[in-house]
């Protein structure tokens, strides 16, 4: 996985810009005695902004960007001139990216749409110049405000693929083969477990130039929700799917039992997955005759099912019809993914995915300021 171009998890350190210092300046011009204060305000610090980009499909471009900093605001100057605002740092992320606090595991934000912008960290507000503090009893204030400090946070970014149908099944159940048949995707196919090491997306063509997106994730084994196999790492990608297609080979000893194991793993990982529409596909059915198929129908779970064979094309058209029907069954009552409730994550389960790294060693040192923020009273902000 270290050589893969598909990266769905990164941990980075972000820092917004600090606000510029207000100016303490007195007006000095010829023929204008006692010009009074004219110190300008400091500039605002730069924001750290996340922007959705549909042209990105992975977080690979952020894999080696450990530190992301916005620009600092410049100090104000005389003639009531305000300092320049710090440069905002915009992070392009693929649609479907969820951000968590890396230290607490709390949910921070979610980027769903192309062009959507979310301010991850706000820049510090610039300090007020001494021009703001002139009064009838204090006509020459010789103080100003320092800028607000920068905000910093270590964040975890997770990519959850946006697809209409998610394929769920044990290794070698025929998921990749089906995806290669119904779409133009070319996933790796071999006769050994865990051939698929990263999710694959394919666009399935339907009648009247219609289409839907199908996602293939690595095979799930019993205990995947507890960290066994590769299922735990990639189960997040089916959280956004509208429908789940369970795939069980026809040569299984007990199709209903294998379906129950898969369903239990999804329930253990996230109980909300049980609310999604489910379809069962019995793969490799070309080895069955009509009599055996009729016998198996009585043992199948009570959900829509179809017998298919990706090699011979058996049942592929019926499967597309069934999936399209399920996708559009509750189209008027479907709850958009923006309203989904995101739960906090367990930081411990990601310790193995991110190697030990000395964050503080590579952080640039900030310049010392003559006046700290604590030296200025909060009531001065409220008054002015």
Tab-separated table of C-alpha atoms in Angstrom:
chain	number	residue	atom	x	y	z
A	1	UNK	CA	0.000	0.000	0.000
A	2	UNK	CA	2.995	2.336	0.429
A	3	UNK	CA	3.499	2.441	-3.354
A	4	UNK	CA	-0.179	2.965	-4.174
A	5	UNK	CA	-1.394	6.197	-5.729
A	6	UNK	CA	-4.688	5.891	-3.870
A	7	UNK	CA	-4.380	7.715	-0.536
A	8	UNK	CA	-7.559	8.070	1.524
A	9	UNK	CA	-5.985	9.057	4.859
A	10	UNK	CA	-3.551	11.855	5.750
A	11	UNK	CA	-2.574	13.620	8.950
A	12	UNK	CA	-1.307	17.180	8.638
A	13	UNK	CA	-0.517	20.180	10.832
A	14	UNK	CA	-2.295	23.444	9.953
A	15	UNK	CA	-1.719	26.954	11.243
A	16	UNK	CA	-3.578	30.128	10.334
A	17	UNK	CA	-1.892	33.532	10.142
A	18	UNK	CA	-1.594	35.860	13.121
A	19	UNK	CA	-3.038	39.349	12.955
A	20	UNK	CA	-0.823	42.360	12.336
A	21	UNK	CA	0.002	44.841	15.060
A	22	UNK	CA	-1.815	48.174	15.159
A	23	UNK	CA	0.325	51.254	14.625
A	24	UNK	CA	1.198	53.813	17.300
A	25	UNK	CA	1.859	56.849	15.126
A	26	UNK	CA	1.403	60.614	15.485
A	27	UNK	CA	0.634	62.864	12.541
A	28	UNK	CA	3.646	64.995	11.692
A	29	UNK	CA	3.155	67.470	8.825
A	30	UNK	CA	4.297	71.004	8.130
A	31	UNK	CA	1.928	73.718	9.300
A	32	UNK	CA	-0.176	71.141	11.169
A	33	UNK	CA	0.763	71.340	14.831
A	34	UNK	CA	-0.448	68.612	17.138
A	35	UNK	CA	-1.799	66.464	14.310
A	36	UNK	CA	-2.915	63.830	16.746
A	37	UNK	CA	-2.849	60.041	16.430
A	38	UNK	CA	-3.191	58.488	12.977
A	39	UNK	CA	-1.947	54.922	13.472
A	40	UNK	CA	-3.632	52.393	11.193
A	41	UNK	CA	-4.959	48.918	11.967
A	42	UNK	CA	-3.052	45.701	11.475
A	43	UNK	CA	-4.002	43.307	8.721
A	44	UNK	CA	-5.998	40.125	9.267
A	45	UNK	CA	-4.116	36.851	9.378
A	46	UNK	CA	-4.703	34.384	6.565
A	47	UNK	CA	-7.320	31.646	6.835
A	48	UNK	CA	-6.754	27.945	6.192
A	49	UNK	CA	-9.534	27.013	3.785
A	50	UNK	CA	-10.647	23.656	2.416
A	51	UNK	CA	-12.074	23.657	-1.113
A	52	UNK	CA	-13.790	20.725	-2.812
A	53	UNK	CA	-12.423	19.812	-6.231
A	54	UNK	CA	-14.090	17.159	-8.360
A	55	UNK	CA	-10.893	16.698	-10.372
A	56	UNK	CA	-9.191	15.114	-7.352
A	57	UNK	CA	-9.978	11.506	-6.481
A	58	UNK	CA	-7.322	10.911	-3.810
A	59	UNK	CA	-5.409	12.716	-1.040
A	60	UNK	CA	-2.060	11.862	-2.619
A	61	UNK	CA	-1.123	15.528	-3.112
A	62	UNK	CA	-1.298	16.029	0.675
A	63	UNK	CA	0.614	12.899	1.647
A	64	UNK	CA	3.955	14.699	1.903
A	65	UNK	CA	2.612	18.138	2.911
A	66	UNK	CA	3.008	17.720	6.647
A	67	UNK	CA	2.793	21.433	7.465
A	68	UNK	CA	0.402	23.971	5.939
A	69	UNK	CA	0.654	27.593	7.067
A	70	UNK	CA	-1.283	30.715	6.096
A	71	UNK	CA	0.351	34.134	5.835
A	72	UNK	CA	0.578	36.592	8.725
A	73	UNK	CA	-1.068	39.998	8.606
A	74	UNK	CA	1.169	43.034	8.267
A	75	UNK	CA	1.362	45.819	10.818
A	76	UNK	CA	-0.475	49.104	10.321
A	77	UNK	CA	1.293	52.370	9.555
A	78	UNK	CA	0.778	56.139	9.698
A	79	UNK	CA	-1.921	58.137	7.927
A	80	UNK	CA	-4.474	55.581	9.133
A	81	UNK	CA	-3.067	53.050	6.690
A	82	UNK	CA	-4.112	49.481	7.443
A	83	UNK	CA	-1.684	46.619	7.091
A	84	UNK	CA	-2.026	44.052	4.329
A	85	UNK	CA	-4.083	40.963	5.141
A	86	UNK	CA	-2.225	37.671	5.322
A	87	UNK	CA	-2.484	35.318	2.353
A	88	UNK	CA	-5.125	32.632	2.731
A	89	UNK	CA	-3.979	29.040	2.300
A	90	UNK	CA	-6.457	27.037	0.203
A	91	UNK	CA	-6.252	23.242	0.385
A	92	UNK	CA	-7.830	21.452	-2.568
A	93	UNK	CA	-9.468	18.190	-1.484
A	94	UNK	CA	-11.622	15.644	-3.337
A	95	UNK	CA	-15.366	15.688	-2.760
A	96	UNK	CA	-16.277	13.412	0.132
A	97	UNK	CA	-13.412	14.426	2.445
A	98	UNK	CA	-14.135	14.394	6.180
A	99	UNK	CA	-11.871	16.209	8.648
A	100	UNK	CA	-11.298	15.208	12.288
A	101	UNK	CA	-9.223	16.672	15.096
A	102	UNK	CA	-6.124	14.460	15.267
A	103	UNK	CA	-5.750	14.858	19.035
A	104	UNK	CA	-9.337	14.385	20.208
A	105	UNK	CA	-10.913	12.531	17.266
A	106	UNK	CA	-13.818	15.005	17.130
A	107	UNK	CA	-15.544	15.704	13.818
A	108	UNK	CA	-14.571	19.101	12.373
A	109	UNK	CA	-16.105	19.503	8.907
A	110	UNK	CA	-17.130	17.725	5.722
A	111	UNK	CA	-16.493	18.800	2.111
A	112	UNK	CA	-19.142	17.351	-0.199
A	113	UNK	CA	-19.585	19.541	-3.287
A	114	UNK	CA	-17.287	20.818	-5.996
A	115	UNK	CA	-16.251	24.387	-5.204
A	116	UNK	CA	-17.494	24.209	-1.611
A	117	UNK	CA	-15.229	26.167	0.731
A	118	UNK	CA	-14.919	25.581	4.469
A	119	UNK	CA	-12.759	27.735	6.749
A	120	UNK	CA	-10.795	25.209	8.757
A	121	UNK	CA	-8.852	27.756	10.837
A	122	UNK	CA	-9.604	31.479	10.995
A	123	UNK	CA	-6.768	33.964	10.840
A	124	UNK	CA	-6.091	36.255	13.788
A	125	UNK	CA	-7.820	39.631	13.796
A	126	UNK	CA	-5.553	42.618	13.249
A	127	UNK	CA	-4.908	45.001	16.141
A	128	UNK	CA	-6.423	48.483	16.235
A	129	UNK	CA	-4.178	51.517	15.742
A	130	UNK	CA	-3.930	54.305	18.281
A	131	UNK	CA	-6.277	56.396	16.135
A	132	UNK	CA	-9.187	54.397	17.567
A	133	UNK	CA	-8.324	55.219	21.182
A	134	UNK	CA	-8.408	59.029	21.041
A	135	UNK	CA	-10.841	60.639	23.499
A	136	UNK	CA	-11.489	64.088	24.841
A	137	UNK	CA	-9.371	63.333	27.888
A	138	UNK	CA	-6.713	61.312	26.069
A	139	UNK	CA	-6.025	63.057	22.801
A	140	UNK	CA	-2.623	61.487	22.190
A	141	UNK	CA	-2.857	57.771	23.027
A	142	UNK	CA	0.566	56.188	22.737
A	143	UNK	CA	-0.554	52.586	22.614
A	144	UNK	CA	-2.216	50.277	20.148
A	145	UNK	CA	-3.394	46.688	20.030
A	146	UNK	CA	-1.335	43.676	19.062
A	147	UNK	CA	-2.845	41.287	16.545
A	148	UNK	CA	-4.671	38.173	17.643
A	149	UNK	CA	-2.527	35.037	17.704
A	150	UNK	CA	-2.721	32.313	15.076
A	151	UNK	CA	-4.725	29.125	15.498
A	152	UNK	CA	-3.178	25.736	14.921
A	153	UNK	CA	-4.503	22.198	14.769
A	154	UNK	CA	-3.399	18.722	13.773
A	155	UNK	CA	-6.120	17.229	11.595
A	156	UNK	CA	-6.920	13.849	10.091
A	157	UNK	CA	-8.444	13.878	6.618
A	158	UNK	CA	-10.407	10.849	5.475
A	159	UNK	CA	-11.738	10.344	1.977
A	160	UNK	CA	-15.072	8.543	1.722
A	161	UNK	CA	-15.882	7.720	-1.880
A	162	UNK	CA	-19.110	9.078	-3.327
A	163	UNK	CA	-20.890	6.236	-5.156
A	164	UNK	CA	-24.449	5.044	-5.704
A	165	UNK	CA	-23.818	1.321	-5.228
A	166	UNK	CA	-21.200	-0.254	-2.975
A	167	UNK	CA	-20.048	-3.851	-3.436
A	168	UNK	CA	-19.806	-5.873	-0.215
A	169	UNK	CA	-18.480	-9.420	-0.053
A	170	UNK	CA	-15.765	-11.791	1.056
A	171	UNK	CA	-12.466	-11.997	-0.858
A	172	UNK	CA	-12.777	-13.699	-4.269
A	173	UNK	CA	-16.547	-13.220	-4.350
A	174	UNK	CA	-16.353	-11.763	-7.864
A	175	UNK	CA	-16.688	-8.045	-7.018
A	176	UNK	CA	-13.832	-6.840	-9.216
A	177	UNK	CA	-14.901	-9.114	-12.053
A	178	UNK	CA	-18.426	-7.714	-11.968
A	179	UNK	CA	-17.120	-4.135	-11.949
A	180	UNK	CA	-14.931	-4.848	-14.979
A	181	UNK	CA	-17.908	-6.300	-16.870
A	182	UNK	CA	-20.525	-3.618	-16.186
A	183	UNK	CA	-18.159	-0.620	-16.471
A	184	UNK	CA	-14.947	0.475	-18.132
A	185	UNK	CA	-12.956	0.059	-14.898
A	186	UNK	CA	-10.016	-2.337	-15.029
A	187	UNK	CA	-9.336	-3.554	-11.477
A	188	UNK	CA	-6.738	-6.221	-10.835
A	189	UNK	CA	-8.285	-9.704	-10.930
A	190	UNK	CA	-6.562	-12.872	-9.667
A	191	UNK	CA	-7.461	-16.132	-7.943
A	192	UNK	CA	-6.023	-15.343	-4.526
A	193	UNK	CA	-7.554	-13.517	-1.553
A	194	UNK	CA	-7.196	-9.750	-1.196
A	195	UNK	CA	-6.297	-9.156	-4.818
A	196	UNK	CA	-8.057	-5.810	-4.490
A	197	UNK	CA	-5.961	-3.626	-2.194
A	198	UNK	CA	-7.616	-0.291	-2.913
A	199	UNK	CA	-11.144	0.851	-3.801
A	200	UNK	CA	-12.134	1.095	-7.459
A	201	UNK	CA	-14.856	3.214	-9.014
A	202	UNK	CA	-16.757	2.463	-12.210
A	203	UNK	CA	-19.596	4.175	-14.076
A	204	UNK	CA	-22.280	1.663	-15.048
A	205	UNK	CA	-24.186	2.520	-18.226
A	206	UNK	CA	-27.939	2.008	-18.173
A	207	UNK	CA	-30.802	2.482	-20.606
A	208	UNK	CA	-31.572	5.858	-22.243
A	209	UNK	CA	-28.045	7.189	-21.565
A	210	UNK	CA	-28.538	6.881	-17.820
A	211	UNK	CA	-25.804	5.717	-15.510
A	212	UNK	CA	-24.833	5.220	-11.878
A	213	UNK	CA	-21.549	4.875	-9.998
A	214	UNK	CA	-20.420	1.569	-8.497
A	215	UNK	CA	-17.644	1.238	-5.888
A	216	UNK	CA	-15.597	-1.898	-5.220
A	217	UNK	CA	-13.774	-2.135	-1.883
A	218	UNK	CA	-11.341	-4.831	-0.669
A	219	UNK	CA	-12.960	-8.013	0.611
A	220	UNK	CA	-14.404	-8.158	4.105
A	221	UNK	CA	-13.661	-11.067	6.424
A	222	UNK	CA	-15.197	-12.029	9.730
A	223	UNK	CA	-13.791	-9.690	12.361
A	224	UNK	CA	-13.057	-6.869	9.896
A	225	UNK	CA	-14.850	-4.375	12.158
A	226	UNK	CA	-12.305	-5.246	14.877
A	227	UNK	CA	-9.310	-4.628	12.630
A	228	UNK	CA	-8.782	-7.967	10.893
A	229	UNK	CA	-7.875	-8.002	7.224
A	230	UNK	CA	-8.265	-4.859	5.135
A	231	UNK	CA	-11.963	-4.277	5.725
A	232	UNK	CA	-11.624	-1.847	8.630
A	233	UNK	CA	-9.559	0.580	6.623
A	234	UNK	CA	-11.912	0.675	3.646
A	235	UNK	CA	-15.326	0.203	5.262
A	236	UNK	CA	-15.574	3.990	5.444
A	237	UNK	CA	-16.043	4.136	1.670
A	238	UNK	CA	-19.462	2.478	1.752
A	239	UNK	CA	-20.858	4.893	4.337
A	240	UNK	CA	-21.904	7.305	1.579
A	241	UNK	CA	-23.352	4.706	-0.819
A	242	UNK	CA	-27.091	4.831	-1.439
A	243	UNK	CA	-27.397	1.049	-1.901
A	244	UNK	CA	-25.284	-1.929	-0.922
A	245	UNK	CA	-24.860	-4.919	-3.229
A	246	UNK	CA	-23.961	-8.014	-1.231
A	247	UNK	CA	-22.143	-10.610	-3.316
A	248	UNK	CA	-21.950	-14.263	-2.250
A	249	UNK	CA	-20.586	-17.041	-4.518
A	250	UNK	CA	-22.964	-19.789	-5.526
A	251	UNK	CA	-20.512	-22.484	-4.333
A	252	UNK	CA	-20.737	-21.261	-0.712
A	253	UNK	CA	-21.833	-23.804	1.885
A	254	UNK	CA	-24.506	-21.491	3.299
A	255	UNK	CA	-25.366	-18.315	1.373
A	256	UNK	CA	-27.658	-16.970	4.106
A	257	UNK	CA	-24.964	-17.494	6.749
A	258	UNK	CA	-22.314	-15.631	4.768
A	259	UNK	CA	-24.759	-12.802	4.148
A	260	UNK	CA	-25.452	-12.663	7.900
A	261	UNK	CA	-21.726	-12.437	8.684
A	262	UNK	CA	-21.276	-9.543	6.265
A	263	UNK	CA	-24.306	-7.761	7.676
A	264	UNK	CA	-23.046	-8.200	11.234
A	265	UNK	CA	-19.654	-6.711	10.368
A	266	UNK	CA	-21.335	-3.645	8.860
A	267	UNK	CA	-23.576	-3.289	11.914
A	268	UNK	CA	-20.589	-3.501	14.260
A	269	UNK	CA	-18.690	-0.884	12.272
A	270	UNK	CA	-21.608	1.534	11.889
A	271	UNK	CA	-25.227	0.615	12.744
A	272	UNK	CA	-26.494	3.304	10.352
A	273	UNK	CA	-25.355	1.133	7.422
A	274	UNK	CA	-28.327	-1.154	8.092
A	275	UNK	CA	-30.668	1.650	6.995
A	276	UNK	CA	-29.340	1.521	3.434
A	277	UNK	CA	-31.074	-0.398	0.666
A	278	UNK	CA	-29.651	-3.893	0.198
A	279	UNK	CA	-29.528	-6.204	-2.811
A	280	UNK	CA	-28.100	-9.736	-2.899
A	281	UNK	CA	-26.256	-11.107	-5.931
A	282	UNK	CA	-25.358	-14.799	-6.054
A	283	UNK	CA	-22.234	-14.841	-8.221
A	284	UNK	CA	-20.712	-17.666	-10.268
A	285	UNK	CA	-24.221	-19.010	-10.938
A	286	UNK	CA	-23.182	-20.436	-14.307
A	287	UNK	CA	-22.259	-23.646	-12.447
A	288	UNK	CA	-25.851	-24.118	-11.250
A	289	UNK	CA	-28.728	-25.682	-13.158
A	290	UNK	CA	-32.345	-24.492	-12.972
A	291	UNK	CA	-33.347	-27.133	-10.459
A	292	UNK	CA	-30.561	-26.193	-8.039
A	293	UNK	CA	-31.383	-22.501	-8.413
A	294	UNK	CA	-34.994	-23.169	-7.420
A	295	UNK	CA	-33.820	-25.056	-4.332
A	296	UNK	CA	-31.515	-22.204	-3.299
A	297	UNK	CA	-34.263	-19.597	-3.565
A	298	UNK	CA	-35.988	-21.023	-0.496
A	299	UNK	CA	-32.848	-20.522	1.646
A	300	UNK	CA	-32.074	-16.923	0.653
A	301	UNK	CA	-32.685	-13.952	2.992
A	302	UNK	CA	-35.736	-11.760	2.529
A	303	UNK	CA	-34.194	-9.057	0.311
A	304	UNK	CA	-34.185	-8.522	-3.482
A	305	UNK	CA	-31.778	-11.021	-5.099
A	306	UNK	CA	-30.574	-12.112	-8.517
A	307	UNK	CA	-28.406	-14.959	-9.785
A	308	UNK	CA	-25.567	-13.677	-11.964
A	309	UNK	CA	-22.431	-14.789	-13.762
A	310	UNK	CA	-19.913	-12.188	-14.847
A	311	UNK	CA	-18.215	-14.639	-17.215
A	312	UNK	CA	-21.292	-15.688	-19.225
A	313	UNK	CA	-23.321	-12.518	-18.684
A	314	UNK	CA	-26.099	-14.377	-16.924
A	315	UNK	CA	-28.387	-12.040	-14.964
A	316	UNK	CA	-26.301	-8.880	-15.580
A	317	UNK	CA	-29.166	-7.030	-17.247
A	318	UNK	CA	-31.573	-8.083	-14.499
A	319	UNK	CA	-29.051	-6.889	-11.902
A	320	UNK	CA	-28.828	-3.448	-13.511
A	321	UNK	CA	-32.613	-3.184	-13.598
A	322	UNK	CA	-32.868	-4.198	-9.946
A	323	UNK	CA	-30.178	-1.735	-8.819
A	324	UNK	CA	-31.744	1.116	-10.797
A	325	UNK	CA	-35.132	0.358	-9.269
A	326	UNK	CA	-33.713	0.308	-5.735
A	327	UNK	CA	-31.770	3.542	-6.291
A	328	UNK	CA	-34.896	5.387	-7.418
A	329	UNK	CA	-37.370	3.751	-5.048
A	330	UNK	CA	-37.134	6.401	-2.334
A	331	UNK	CA	-35.796	9.240	-4.417
A	332	UNK	CA	-38.229	11.740	-2.875
A	333	UNK	CA	-37.561	10.709	0.716
A	334	UNK	CA	-33.821	10.175	0.450
A	335	UNK	CA	-31.842	11.990	3.117
A	336	UNK	CA	-28.879	13.814	1.525
A	337	UNK	CA	-25.447	12.948	2.811
A	338	UNK	CA	-24.914	16.513	4.016
A	339	UNK	CA	-27.361	15.845	6.857
A	340	UNK	CA	-25.652	12.668	8.022
A	341	UNK	CA	-24.390	12.757	11.594
A	342	UNK	CA	-20.650	12.173	11.753
A	343	UNK	CA	-19.323	10.451	14.835
A	344	UNK	CA	-15.977	11.036	16.470
A	345	UNK	CA	-13.248	8.566	15.565
A	346	UNK	CA	-10.973	6.493	17.738
A	347	UNK	CA	-7.464	7.879	17.357
A	348	UNK	CA	-5.844	4.640	18.555
A	349	UNK	CA	-6.973	2.675	15.502
A	350	UNK	CA	-5.048	5.055	13.242
A	351	UNK	CA	-1.747	4.885	15.094
A	352	UNK	CA	-0.491	2.104	12.835
A	353	UNK	CA	-1.432	3.969	9.655
A	354	UNK	CA	0.664	7.030	10.445
A	355	UNK	CA	4.351	6.470	11.312
A	356	UNK	CA	5.889	8.254	14.237
A	357	UNK	CA	6.835	11.748	13.224
A	358	UNK	CA	8.415	14.575	15.161
A	359	UNK	CA	6.029	17.424	14.410
A	360	UNK	CA	7.812	19.997	16.538
A	361	UNK	CA	11.223	19.362	14.979
A	362	UNK	CA	10.317	20.761	11.556
A	363	UNK	CA	8.032	23.572	12.686
A	364	UNK	CA	9.456	27.009	11.828
A	365	UNK	CA	10.171	29.286	14.740
A	366	UNK	CA	7.937	32.310	15.091
A	367	UNK	CA	9.418	35.759	15.546
A	368	UNK	CA	9.202	37.130	19.061
A	369	UNK	CA	6.989	40.162	19.435
A	370	UNK	CA	7.776	43.110	21.644
A	371	UNK	CA	4.273	43.133	23.083
A	372	UNK	CA	2.212	40.054	23.831
A	373	UNK	CA	-1.538	39.711	23.458
A	374	UNK	CA	-1.979	39.288	27.186
A	375	UNK	CA	-0.494	42.758	27.768
A	376	UNK	CA	-3.608	44.377	26.333
A	377	UNK	CA	-6.840	44.358	28.289
A	378	UNK	CA	-9.903	42.690	26.808
A	379	UNK	CA	-12.110	45.646	27.709
A	380	UNK	CA	-10.184	47.764	25.214
A	381	UNK	CA	-11.539	45.531	22.436
A	382	UNK	CA	-15.077	45.859	23.737
A	383	UNK	CA	-14.903	49.639	24.085
A	384	UNK	CA	-13.481	50.262	20.650
